[in-house]
């Protein structure tokens, strides 16, 4: 009886087997193109990290905005990196901007400084300043900031048509 059933439905059995094999191959191709589906972006590297509370971020923003040179502050956390974007007024010299940037660690807890790398992006309101932006970076293992090389202001000369 089984032989008759198989001979009667030979085409159907082949189609079922074909789709079963195609399904297995499709799963293998998916694993090839998406190997970490369902795994956290940072794996287990964030285990044991001290979470920065919203109050600490707000305190940092308000403390930095108290400085008359600062017009805006944005704080963003990405993994173990704390990104602070500070917009300074148009007449702020680079040396003063660096002091403001280095002052960010004065408003953070010791746990945050120990667990996070800190990047400070300093930019100006004015787009014409070509010696900005400057970027400061402090690793959790170092005591101070490392800044991008100071760029000299370049004044573009206007072309006069004769």
XYZ file of C-alpha atoms in Angstrom:
162
model
C 0.000 0.000 0.000
C 2.852 2.376 0.809
C 4.456 1.698 -2.539
C 1.241 2.504 -4.347
C 0.854 5.721 -2.333
C 4.398 6.752 -3.234
C 3.952 5.916 -6.924
C 0.678 7.798 -7.070
C 2.108 10.906 -5.386
C 5.684 10.788 -6.602
C 5.640 14.398 -7.848
C 4.180 15.683 -4.541
C 6.852 13.891 -2.502
C 9.605 15.386 -4.657
C 8.139 18.870 -4.287
C 7.933 18.484 -0.499
C 11.532 17.236 -0.297
C 12.682 20.028 -2.662
C 11.048 22.756 -0.498
C 12.441 21.198 2.664
C 15.980 21.324 1.231
C 15.422 24.898 -0.030
C 14.245 25.937 3.455
C 17.409 24.542 5.058
C 19.584 26.282 2.445
C 17.720 29.560 3.005
C 18.444 29.347 6.742
C 22.137 28.780 6.002
C 22.244 31.775 3.650
C 20.537 33.911 6.318
C 23.206 32.872 8.835
C 25.872 33.791 6.305
C 24.551 37.319 5.710
C 23.181 38.016 9.219
C 25.482 36.141 11.612
C 24.679 38.112 14.788
C 20.923 38.367 14.512
C 19.494 38.559 17.995
C 22.816 39.330 19.702
C 23.364 42.660 21.451
C 25.432 45.220 19.519
C 28.139 45.388 22.164
C 28.025 41.763 23.292
C 28.979 41.452 26.964
C 31.320 44.464 26.987
C 28.721 46.572 28.805
C 28.226 44.118 31.667
C 28.942 45.764 35.004
C 28.983 49.309 33.619
C 27.568 52.078 35.787
C 24.550 53.515 34.012
C 24.578 57.297 33.742
C 21.416 58.619 35.289
C 19.332 61.262 33.586
C 19.939 63.621 36.542
C 23.694 63.439 35.943
C 23.245 64.325 32.278
C 20.957 67.241 33.150
C 23.409 68.433 35.825
C 26.267 68.323 33.292
C 24.262 70.282 30.717
C 23.140 72.966 33.166
C 26.634 73.325 34.675
C 28.209 73.789 31.250
C 25.494 76.217 30.108
C 26.239 78.430 33.123
C 29.461 79.434 31.388
C 28.888 82.574 29.286
C 30.988 81.120 26.455
C 28.619 78.159 25.977
C 25.437 78.532 23.952
C 24.320 74.889 23.694
C 25.218 71.439 25.068
C 24.112 67.996 23.863
C 25.005 64.797 25.746
C 24.764 61.387 24.073
C 25.818 57.935 25.275
C 26.939 55.238 22.858
C 28.098 52.063 24.578
C 31.015 53.036 26.822
C 31.511 56.425 25.162
C 30.032 59.635 26.517
C 29.761 62.186 23.704
C 29.398 65.830 24.733
C 28.794 68.358 21.960
C 29.389 71.928 23.134
C 28.531 74.918 20.978
C 30.465 78.027 22.009
C 29.904 81.655 21.099
C 31.519 83.080 17.993
C 34.240 85.062 19.796
C 35.558 82.163 21.917
C 39.275 81.426 21.425
C 40.441 77.828 21.103
C 42.293 77.865 24.435
C 39.151 78.909 26.312
C 37.052 76.358 24.442
C 39.475 73.618 25.484
C 39.207 74.719 29.126
C 35.424 74.475 28.917
C 35.713 71.021 27.351
C 38.158 69.790 29.973
C 35.787 71.061 32.660
C 33.241 68.428 31.732
C 34.908 65.868 33.987
C 34.416 68.192 36.972
C 30.653 67.647 36.681
C 30.722 63.843 36.371
C 30.877 61.211 39.085
C 34.021 59.143 39.673
C 32.192 56.001 38.530
C 31.295 57.641 35.220
C 34.862 58.829 34.655
C 36.143 55.343 35.523
C 33.724 53.472 33.218
C 33.316 55.757 30.190
C 35.551 57.253 27.531
C 34.642 60.908 27.077
C 34.609 62.716 23.734
C 34.054 66.460 23.654
C 33.110 68.055 20.343
C 33.589 71.812 20.400
C 31.961 73.846 17.659
C 30.922 77.431 17.109
C 27.592 79.016 16.286
C 29.211 80.612 13.294
C 30.012 78.476 10.264
C 32.694 80.869 8.980
C 35.198 79.861 11.652
C 37.429 77.322 9.944
C 39.599 76.578 12.987
C 36.624 74.852 14.620
C 35.386 72.205 15.332
C 37.922 70.764 17.703
C 37.608 67.385 19.374
C 38.889 66.309 22.773
C 39.139 62.704 23.877
C 39.715 61.267 27.321
C 40.072 57.536 27.760
C 38.876 56.013 31.013
C 42.478 55.001 31.692
C 44.037 58.463 31.212
C 43.906 61.507 33.427
C 43.589 64.251 30.816
C 42.197 65.106 27.426
C 43.930 64.752 24.082
C 42.877 67.410 21.593
C 42.969 67.605 17.842
C 45.798 69.650 16.442
C 45.050 73.367 16.480
C 44.348 74.689 13.056
C 45.187 78.199 12.099
C 42.437 80.443 10.898
C 42.509 80.777 7.171
C 41.123 83.899 5.654
C 39.789 83.369 2.202
C 40.500 86.198 -0.149
C 37.700 87.472 -2.274
C 38.280 87.302 -5.971
C 37.787 90.588 -7.728
C 36.620 90.393 -11.311
C 38.339 92.933 -13.485
